Structures are given as structure tokens and as C-alpha cells.
Short mmCIF file of C-alpha atoms in Angstrom, two decimals:
data_model
loop_
_atom_site.label_atom_id
_atom_site.label_comp_id
_atom_site.label_asym_id
_atom_site.label_seq_id
_atom_site.Cartn_x
_atom_site.Cartn_y
_atom_site.Cartn_z
CA MET A 1 41.78 103.78 200.85
CA PHE A 2 43.20 102.06 203.93
CA ASN A 3 42.64 98.31 203.73
CA GLY A 4 41.93 96.65 207.08
CA LYS A 5 42.51 93.18 205.61
CA ARG A 6 46.09 94.24 204.89
CA LEU A 7 46.54 95.25 208.52
CA SER A 8 45.23 91.87 209.63
CA LEU A 9 47.57 90.09 207.20
CA ALA A 10 50.66 91.96 208.42
CA ARG A 11 49.70 91.49 212.08
CA ARG A 12 49.20 87.76 211.64
CA ARG A 13 52.43 87.46 209.66
CA GLN A 14 54.27 89.00 212.62
CA LYS A 15 52.51 86.57 214.99
CA LEU A 16 50.82 89.32 216.98
CA THR A 17 47.36 89.36 218.52
CA ALA A 18 45.31 92.53 218.17
CA LYS A 19 45.98 93.26 221.83
CA GLU A 20 49.74 92.80 221.42
CA LEU A 21 49.83 95.05 218.36
CA ALA A 22 47.78 97.68 220.17
CA GLU A 23 50.20 97.70 223.10
CA LYS A 24 53.25 98.01 220.85
CA ALA A 25 51.68 100.80 218.78
CA GLY A 26 50.24 102.66 221.76
CA VAL A 27 46.61 102.41 220.67
CA SER A 28 43.61 100.56 222.07
CA PRO A 29 42.70 97.00 221.01
CA VAL A 30 39.33 98.37 219.91
CA THR A 31 41.12 100.67 217.47
CA ILE A 32 42.86 97.68 215.90
CA THR A 33 39.59 95.76 215.63
CA ARG A 34 37.75 98.68 214.05
CA LEU A 35 40.58 99.26 211.57
CA GLU A 36 40.77 95.60 210.56
CA THR A 37 37.01 95.31 210.10
CA GLY A 38 36.83 98.49 208.03
CA GLN A 39 34.73 100.42 210.55
CA ASN A 40 37.36 103.15 210.83
CA GLN A 41 40.07 104.62 208.64
CA ALA A 42 43.55 105.02 210.10
CA ASP A 43 44.80 108.57 210.65
CA SER A 44 48.34 109.30 209.50
CA GLY A 45 49.85 109.15 212.99
CA THR A 46 48.31 105.78 213.84
CA LEU A 47 49.19 104.42 210.42
CA GLU A 48 52.86 105.33 210.81
CA LYS A 49 53.00 103.71 214.25
CA LEU A 50 51.42 100.49 212.95
CA ALA A 51 53.70 100.37 209.93
CA GLU A 52 56.76 100.85 212.13
CA VAL A 53 55.74 98.15 214.62
CA LEU A 54 54.85 95.66 211.90
CA GLY A 55 57.85 96.50 209.71
CA TYR A 56 55.70 96.96 206.60
CA PRO A 57 55.76 99.99 204.25
CA VAL A 58 52.80 102.35 204.64
CA GLN A 59 51.90 101.75 200.97
CA PHE A 60 51.24 98.07 201.78
CA PHE A 61 48.09 99.02 203.69
CA PHE A 62 46.55 100.75 200.68
CA LYS A 63 46.75 97.86 198.22
CA GLU A 64 43.74 95.84 197.10
CA ASP A 65 42.42 92.88 199.09
CA PRO A 66 44.95 90.05 199.63
CA ALA A 67 44.21 86.43 198.76
CA LEU A 68 43.39 85.59 202.41
CA LEU A 69 44.01 81.87 202.27
CA SER A 70 42.11 79.66 204.69
CA ALA A 71 43.48 76.68 206.62
CA GLU A 72 40.89 74.45 204.91
CA ILE A 73 42.50 74.74 201.46
CA VAL A 74 46.14 74.61 202.60
CA SER A 75 47.74 71.22 203.13
CA PHE A 76 49.22 71.76 206.59
CA ARG A 77 50.69 68.42 207.57
CA SER A 78 51.03 68.95 211.31
CA LEU A 79 48.13 71.28 211.98
CA SER A 80 47.48 69.74 215.41
CA SER A 81 51.00 70.64 216.61
CA MET A 82 50.89 74.21 215.28
CA THR A 83 49.84 77.15 217.40
CA ALA A 84 47.23 79.52 216.02
CA LYS A 85 49.95 82.15 215.61
CA GLU A 86 52.16 79.77 213.63
CA ARG A 87 49.26 78.73 211.40
CA ASN A 88 48.17 82.32 210.73
CA ALA A 89 51.76 83.43 210.04
CA ALA A 90 52.16 80.62 207.50
CA LEU A 91 48.85 81.49 205.83
CA SER A 92 49.97 85.12 205.60
CA ALA A 93 53.23 83.95 204.03
CA GLY A 94 51.06 82.18 201.47
CA ASP A 95 49.12 85.40 200.82
CA ASN A 96 52.34 87.32 200.24
CA GLY A 97 53.72 84.50 198.11
CA VAL A 98 50.71 84.68 195.80
CA GLU A 99 51.41 88.40 195.27
CA VAL A 100 55.09 87.77 194.60
CA TYR A 101 54.16 85.32 191.86
CA GLU A 102 51.51 87.68 190.44
CA TRP A 103 54.27 90.29 190.16
CA LEU A 104 56.50 87.70 188.48
CA GLU A 105 53.75 86.63 186.08
CA SER A 106 53.07 90.25 185.07
CA ARG A 107 56.69 90.65 183.91
CA TYR A 108 57.82 87.27 182.62
CA ASN A 109 56.37 84.35 180.70
CA LEU A 110 56.37 81.63 183.35
CA PRO A 111 56.07 77.91 182.51
CA ALA A 112 52.44 76.94 181.85
CA LEU A 113 50.85 74.61 184.38
CA ASP A 114 50.94 71.01 183.23
CA LEU A 115 49.10 69.11 185.95
CA PRO A 116 46.17 67.21 184.43
CA HIS A 117 43.08 65.96 186.20
CA PHE A 118 43.21 62.24 186.88
CA ASP A 119 40.41 59.83 187.74
CA PRO A 120 39.74 60.41 191.47
CA GLU A 121 39.28 56.66 191.84
CA LEU A 122 42.99 56.06 191.09
CA THR A 123 45.11 54.86 193.99
CA PRO A 124 47.97 57.20 194.99
CA GLU A 125 50.43 54.75 193.41
CA ALA A 126 48.46 54.63 190.15
CA ALA A 127 48.19 58.44 190.10
CA ALA A 128 51.96 58.75 190.61
CA ASP A 129 52.54 56.34 187.73
CA ALA A 130 50.04 58.18 185.51
CA LEU A 131 51.73 61.53 186.17
CA ARG A 132 55.15 60.03 185.44
CA GLN A 133 53.85 58.75 182.12
CA HIS A 134 52.17 62.08 181.33
CA TRP A 135 55.43 63.92 182.00
CA GLY A 136 57.46 61.32 180.03
CA LEU A 137 59.61 60.31 183.01
CA SER A 138 59.43 56.55 182.52
CA TYR A 139 60.75 54.85 185.69
CA GLN A 140 64.05 56.70 185.99
CA PRO A 141 64.97 58.56 189.23
CA ILE A 142 64.06 62.24 189.43
CA ALA A 143 67.33 64.15 189.01
CA ASN A 144 65.98 67.39 190.50
CA MET A 145 62.50 67.51 192.01
CA MET A 146 62.26 71.29 192.39
CA LYS A 147 63.44 71.89 188.83
CA LEU A 148 60.89 69.36 187.58
CA ILE A 149 57.83 70.82 189.27
CA GLU A 150 58.84 74.39 188.41
CA ALA A 151 59.16 73.37 184.76
CA LYS A 152 55.61 71.99 184.97
CA GLY A 153 54.30 75.35 186.12
CA ILE A 154 54.05 74.74 189.87
CA ARG A 155 55.01 77.83 191.85
CA VAL A 156 57.64 77.13 194.51
CA LEU A 157 58.63 79.35 197.42
CA GLY A 158 60.47 78.86 200.69
CA LEU A 159 59.62 79.21 204.36
CA GLU A 160 61.98 80.79 206.86
CA GLU A 161 59.92 80.04 209.91
CA THR A 162 61.53 79.74 213.34
CA THR A 163 59.72 76.54 214.22
CA ALA A 164 59.73 73.01 212.86
CA ASN A 165 55.95 72.86 213.50
CA VAL A 166 55.32 74.67 210.21
CA ASP A 167 55.95 72.02 207.62
CA ALA A 168 55.90 72.27 203.85
CA PHE A 169 52.45 73.04 202.47
CA SER A 170 50.64 73.54 199.18
CA PHE A 171 47.39 74.96 197.83
CA TRP A 172 45.45 75.88 194.71
CA GLN A 173 44.62 79.54 194.17
CA ASN A 174 42.78 80.68 191.03
CA ASP A 175 43.81 77.48 189.22
CA LYS A 176 47.47 78.10 190.07
CA ALA A 177 49.36 75.52 192.11
CA TYR A 178 51.70 76.62 194.92
CA VAL A 179 54.22 74.71 197.05
CA PHE A 180 56.06 76.18 200.05
CA LEU A 181 59.08 74.27 201.36
CA ASN A 182 60.51 74.53 204.87
CA SER A 183 64.31 74.42 205.24
CA PHE A 184 64.29 72.69 208.63
CA LYS A 185 64.67 69.25 207.10
CA SER A 186 67.52 67.59 205.24
CA ALA A 187 67.79 67.96 201.46
CA GLU A 188 66.47 64.41 201.02
CA ARG A 189 63.42 65.01 203.20
CA SER A 190 62.77 68.32 201.45
CA ILE A 191 62.65 66.44 198.14
CA PHE A 192 60.13 64.05 199.66
CA ASP A 193 58.16 67.06 200.96
CA ALA A 194 58.00 68.47 197.43
CA ALA A 195 56.71 65.13 196.13
CA HIS A 196 54.25 64.90 199.05
CA GLU A 197 52.82 68.33 198.23
CA LEU A 198 52.68 67.38 194.56
CA GLY A 199 50.57 64.44 195.71
CA HIS A 200 48.15 66.77 197.48
CA LEU A 201 47.87 68.95 194.37
CA VAL A 202 47.10 65.90 192.21
CA LEU A 203 44.93 63.87 194.60
CA HIS A 204 43.12 66.50 196.65
CA ARG A 205 42.63 69.34 194.22
CA HIS A 206 39.19 70.24 195.51
CA GLY A 207 39.18 68.58 198.92
CA GLN A 208 40.03 69.68 202.42
CA THR A 209 43.58 68.64 203.29
CA SER A 210 44.10 70.10 206.75
CA GLY A 211 42.55 69.27 210.08
CA ALA A 212 42.24 66.52 212.65
CA ASP A 213 39.41 64.47 211.20
CA GLU A 214 39.67 61.12 209.48
CA ASP A 215 39.49 62.53 205.95
CA THR A 216 42.49 64.81 206.38
CA ARG A 217 44.54 62.09 208.09
CA THR A 218 43.72 59.86 205.13
CA ALA A 219 44.81 62.66 202.78
CA GLU A 220 48.21 62.78 204.50
CA VAL A 221 48.69 59.04 204.13
CA GLU A 222 47.68 59.22 200.47
CA ALA A 223 50.11 62.07 199.77
CA ASN A 224 52.92 60.04 201.38
CA ARG A 225 52.03 57.00 199.26
CA PHE A 226 52.02 59.18 196.15
CA ALA A 227 55.42 60.70 197.01
CA SER A 228 56.95 57.32 197.75
CA ALA A 229 55.72 55.82 194.48
CA PHE A 230 56.60 58.93 192.44
CA LEU A 231 60.19 59.14 193.72
CA MET A 232 60.82 55.38 193.91
CA PRO A 233 58.86 53.58 191.17
CA GLU A 234 58.37 49.93 192.05
CA GLU A 235 59.63 48.82 188.64
CA ASP A 236 62.97 50.57 189.18
CA VAL A 237 63.33 49.62 192.85
CA ARG A 238 62.66 45.95 192.16
CA VAL A 239 65.26 45.83 189.36
CA ARG A 240 67.94 47.69 191.32
CA MET A 241 67.65 46.12 194.78
CA PRO A 242 69.00 42.59 195.53
CA ARG A 243 67.21 39.99 197.63
CA LEU A 244 69.47 40.41 200.67
CA ILE A 245 68.96 43.96 201.92
CA THR A 246 70.92 45.42 204.84
CA ALA A 247 71.14 48.87 206.42
CA ASP A 248 74.45 49.45 204.61
CA LEU A 249 72.82 48.58 201.30
CA VAL A 250 69.94 50.98 201.99
CA LEU A 251 72.48 53.76 202.68
CA ARG A 252 74.19 53.13 199.34
CA ALA A 253 70.98 52.67 197.37
CA LYS A 254 69.18 55.79 198.68
CA LYS A 255 71.53 57.98 196.65
CA ARG A 256 70.03 56.67 193.42
CA TRP A 257 66.56 57.99 194.26
CA ARG A 258 67.80 60.99 196.34
CA VAL A 259 65.60 60.09 199.29
CA SER A 260 66.22 59.58 203.00
CA ALA A 261 67.33 56.17 204.23
CA MET A 262 64.13 55.82 206.24
CA ALA A 263 61.99 56.64 203.19
CA LEU A 264 63.70 53.96 201.11
CA ALA A 265 63.40 51.37 203.89
CA TYR A 266 59.69 52.16 204.20
CA ARG A 267 59.24 51.86 200.45
CA LEU A 268 60.95 48.46 200.38
CA ALA A 269 58.63 47.20 203.10
CA HIS A 270 55.46 48.55 201.48
CA LEU A 271 55.82 47.65 197.80
CA THR A 272 52.98 45.70 196.20
CA ARG A 273 55.19 42.67 196.82
CA PRO A 274 57.36 43.81 199.78
CA MET A 275 61.10 43.26 199.59
CA LEU A 276 61.44 43.51 203.38
CA SER A 277 59.45 41.58 205.97
CA GLU A 278 58.04 43.51 208.92
CA TRP A 279 60.85 42.11 211.10
CA GLN A 280 63.55 43.06 208.56
CA TYR A 281 62.06 46.55 208.20
CA ARG A 282 62.04 47.14 211.95
CA SER A 283 65.61 45.83 212.32
CA ILE A 284 66.90 48.11 209.57
CA CYS A 285 65.06 51.11 211.03
CA ILE A 286 66.61 50.44 214.46
CA GLU A 287 70.07 50.22 212.88
CA LEU A 288 69.52 53.41 210.85
CA GLY A 289 68.28 55.15 213.98
CA LYS A 290 71.47 54.19 215.86
CA ARG A 291 73.48 55.78 213.05
CA GLY A 292 71.53 59.04 213.26
CA TYR A 293 69.31 58.59 210.19
CA ARG A 294 66.00 58.89 212.04
CA THR A 295 66.36 62.63 212.66
CA SER A 296 68.96 63.69 210.07
CA GLU A 297 70.76 62.50 206.96
CA PRO A 298 74.51 62.22 207.54
CA ASP A 299 76.51 62.41 204.30
CA GLY A 300 73.51 63.97 202.60
CA ILE A 301 73.09 65.45 199.15
CA PRO A 302 73.20 69.22 198.33
CA ARG A 303 69.90 71.04 198.83
CA GLU A 304 67.94 71.69 195.65
CA THR A 305 67.41 75.31 194.68
CA SER A 306 65.07 77.12 192.33
CA VAL A 307 66.03 77.27 188.67
CA LEU A 308 63.24 79.75 188.00
CA TRP A 309 64.35 82.18 190.70
CA GLY A 310 67.96 81.80 189.59
CA LYS A 311 66.89 83.04 186.17
CA VAL A 312 64.86 85.85 187.72
CA LEU A 313 67.88 87.03 189.68
CA SER A 314 70.02 86.91 186.53
CA GLN A 315 67.45 88.98 184.66
CA LEU A 316 67.23 91.47 187.53
CA TRP A 317 70.99 91.83 187.60
CA ALA A 318 70.99 92.42 183.84
CA GLU A 319 68.47 95.22 184.42
CA ARG A 320 70.64 96.59 187.28
CA LYS A 321 67.94 95.65 189.77
CA SER A 322 67.82 93.43 192.83
CA LEU A 323 65.33 91.85 195.21
CA VAL A 324 65.16 95.22 196.96
CA ASP A 325 63.48 96.58 193.83
CA VAL A 326 61.06 93.64 193.85
CA ALA A 327 60.18 94.37 197.48
CA ASP A 328 59.70 98.06 196.71
CA GLU A 329 57.42 97.38 193.74
CA LEU A 330 55.32 95.01 195.86
CA SER A 331 55.36 97.33 198.90
CA LEU A 332 56.64 94.42 200.97
CA PRO A 333 59.42 94.48 203.55
CA MET A 334 62.69 93.22 202.08
CA THR A 335 62.86 90.74 204.96
CA GLU A 336 59.57 89.20 203.81
CA VAL A 337 60.85 88.68 200.25
CA GLU A 338 63.99 87.09 201.70
CA ARG A 339 61.90 84.77 203.88
CA LEU A 340 59.82 83.66 200.89
CA LEU A 341 63.00 82.78 199.01
CA PHE A 342 64.85 81.35 201.99
CA CYS A 343 67.03 78.38 201.06
CA ILE A 344 65.63 78.10 197.51
CA LEU A 345 67.90 80.70 195.88
CA PRO A 346 71.04 79.36 194.19
CA GLN A 347 74.30 80.24 195.91
CA PRO A 348 76.37 82.87 194.07
CA GLY A 349 78.33 81.25 191.25
CA ILE A 350 76.79 77.81 191.83
CA ASP A 351 73.73 76.40 190.12
CA ASN A 352 71.21 74.06 191.72
CA GLU A 353 73.12 71.02 190.56
CA GLY A 354 76.46 72.10 191.96
CA GLY A 355 77.85 73.43 188.68
CA GLU A 356 78.91 76.86 187.51
CA VAL A 357 76.06 79.26 186.92
CA ARG A 358 75.10 79.75 183.31
CA ARG A 359 73.23 82.99 182.92
CA SER A 360 70.00 82.52 181.00
CA LYS A 361 67.26 85.02 180.46
CA LEU A 362 63.59 84.73 181.16
CA SER A 363 61.17 85.69 178.44
CA VAL A 364 59.82 89.12 179.29
CA VAL A 365 56.10 89.71 178.88
CA LYS A 366 55.45 92.16 176.05
#
């Protein structure tokens, strides 16, 4: 049976209003509304027109109900700067991402989720420390943030959106944790984004994380504090950094923790016992800004890529399959699968740490 919710999902993913879709497909806006609300079934001619305009296979519109994520459970960081179309397209990407991982889970044994509940009264810094201890990380720098969270069962996908307004985001769905990373930012800021979203998953598991009210603004600040403490533990920073800190020293030191220069400067000024005064912090930020570090990360590190999806691709190749087969099995456009994996797939012949690819197999579900 034709599923109107699927039509709504595809329309929103393509950033079209009902009126715009109707005009492109040569039908009335009322027809679109009645189809999406389940009041009418689509005839074959209308269905083919809609599928062609939206770029989705006809079979997509006959699948069961999608997840239909809501903005209230998704940690959109810059919701106020997003248009409704951008927000709905990102939510639809989340819906499709959930299905991609359900397909993956039905075929392979994925890492089990290891993200315990912590006392909600913990400060973000204490929660970051508790998670580090739970994962046995001590106070050493995180060598590869994406590899770490994937190994702990968090489901990572990419975002190939054409706007910087759609930032990284995360959500819980059926006790599964998801993180979507945008490729607009530098590799260092993407690592911080991953830690920020990890903070939301730990700190705000059952709370609203998007919106313009005080609670959601507080949630953003808390996630930043968690990320800063998780990536740059105070114990390690205090041992490694000297008393006299300059912009040049920040640029050298940031490579240890694989963070942006601005993130390290902020951390130094906001430790329990700050290592930079407010004046020193502002002076260093001005100097870093003059050198281009406020908006980018010159001489940056390679972008992290997905170990899990690297293994999936290897397994698909061994089975003489490709992502085209994945798209076909999911009745998704190939372009949508590519967008969900944008900038997180390893480059051919290179692993996510810059070395030669070593083919390893996933465990297939029996």
C-alpha cells in the first residue's frame, strides 16, 4: 500500500513544499496533501511523476512507516539560523540514516552500545571524566574520535548538505545512539563536533536539546564543556603546558589533542584553575584570528573516516557488491546513500589513520 509518510519524507528531503512538488509533478497541491495524509492512494501515473521529480525509486513509497524524527529529540546546534526546509531535510536524512543502519544491523554483528547512564547531577566535566574511566582511556589524548565512538556502538553517518547552517547533530532512536557529522568544518572542529554530540547523548539522553529557550541553550553549553573536558583532560593539559603560553605554543600543542587552536585556547582559559587570564586569552585569540585560525585550521590534520564503513565496503567488495546494491536493497536513491556517507568513507587504498588499507571482515549475522 502507498505510504503517504514516505512521500512526505522524500519531499522534505528534497527541500520542497507541497505546492512546489505539485507544480513540478503537474498535480494539484490538494492531491499532494491528500496523498501524504493517507486520504487518497496514488494512481500509477501520478506515482511515477512524483518518483521522477523526487528522484526516489517507486518501491520507496510502499515501505513501512519511517522513523519520522522530530526536532525536539535531535540536537540541532544552530536551530535558530536554519530554515524550515533545511531542518526538515536534515531530519529526513536522519530517518534515512536509521534505515541504513537497520539494514546494516540485519546483516552484520555491529559493536554493542557501551554508553552507560550516569548520575544526572554530574557536571559535564565530571561526566566526561567518568566516561573516560568507564572506557579505560585514562587521561591520554584520543587518537581517533570517530573510531572510538563507533567501537562503543554509536552509529555515525555524514551530512552532505549545501549549507553550513546544518551542523552536526545526534539523537536516540529505540535505544540506539546516532551521530551525523557535517563536512563543512575542519578535521579538528569535526572531532570536537563528534565529542560535542557524544556529550548530548550522555548528558541529555531524555531531554529536549533543540530550540531557542534557556534549557536548550544550556544544553549546548554543557555539551561544549563535556567535549572540551573529554578531548583535553585537565590532568593532561596541566602536565603538558608550561606557565608561559603564547599563540605559537598553542599552535604546537593543539596537535597533541587533535583540536582546533581556538578550542585549546578556550580550554586553557576555562580550566578549574585557568592557565590563561582573561586578558591573555583574548590576546591569543586575536593573534590566532589574524593568522586565520578563527574560521579555518591552516596546517590541519587529516579528516577522520569511518572504520566501520571501511569494513562494510571491504565485505561488499568481497561479495562482489557495492553501495549501489545497498541503495537498491533499501529502495533509496544512490545519491542519498552517498550523501549519508559523505566524507566519512576511507579513501581508496588509505585507512582512516593515513596508512595502507588492511582488509578485515565484519562478522555476518547468521
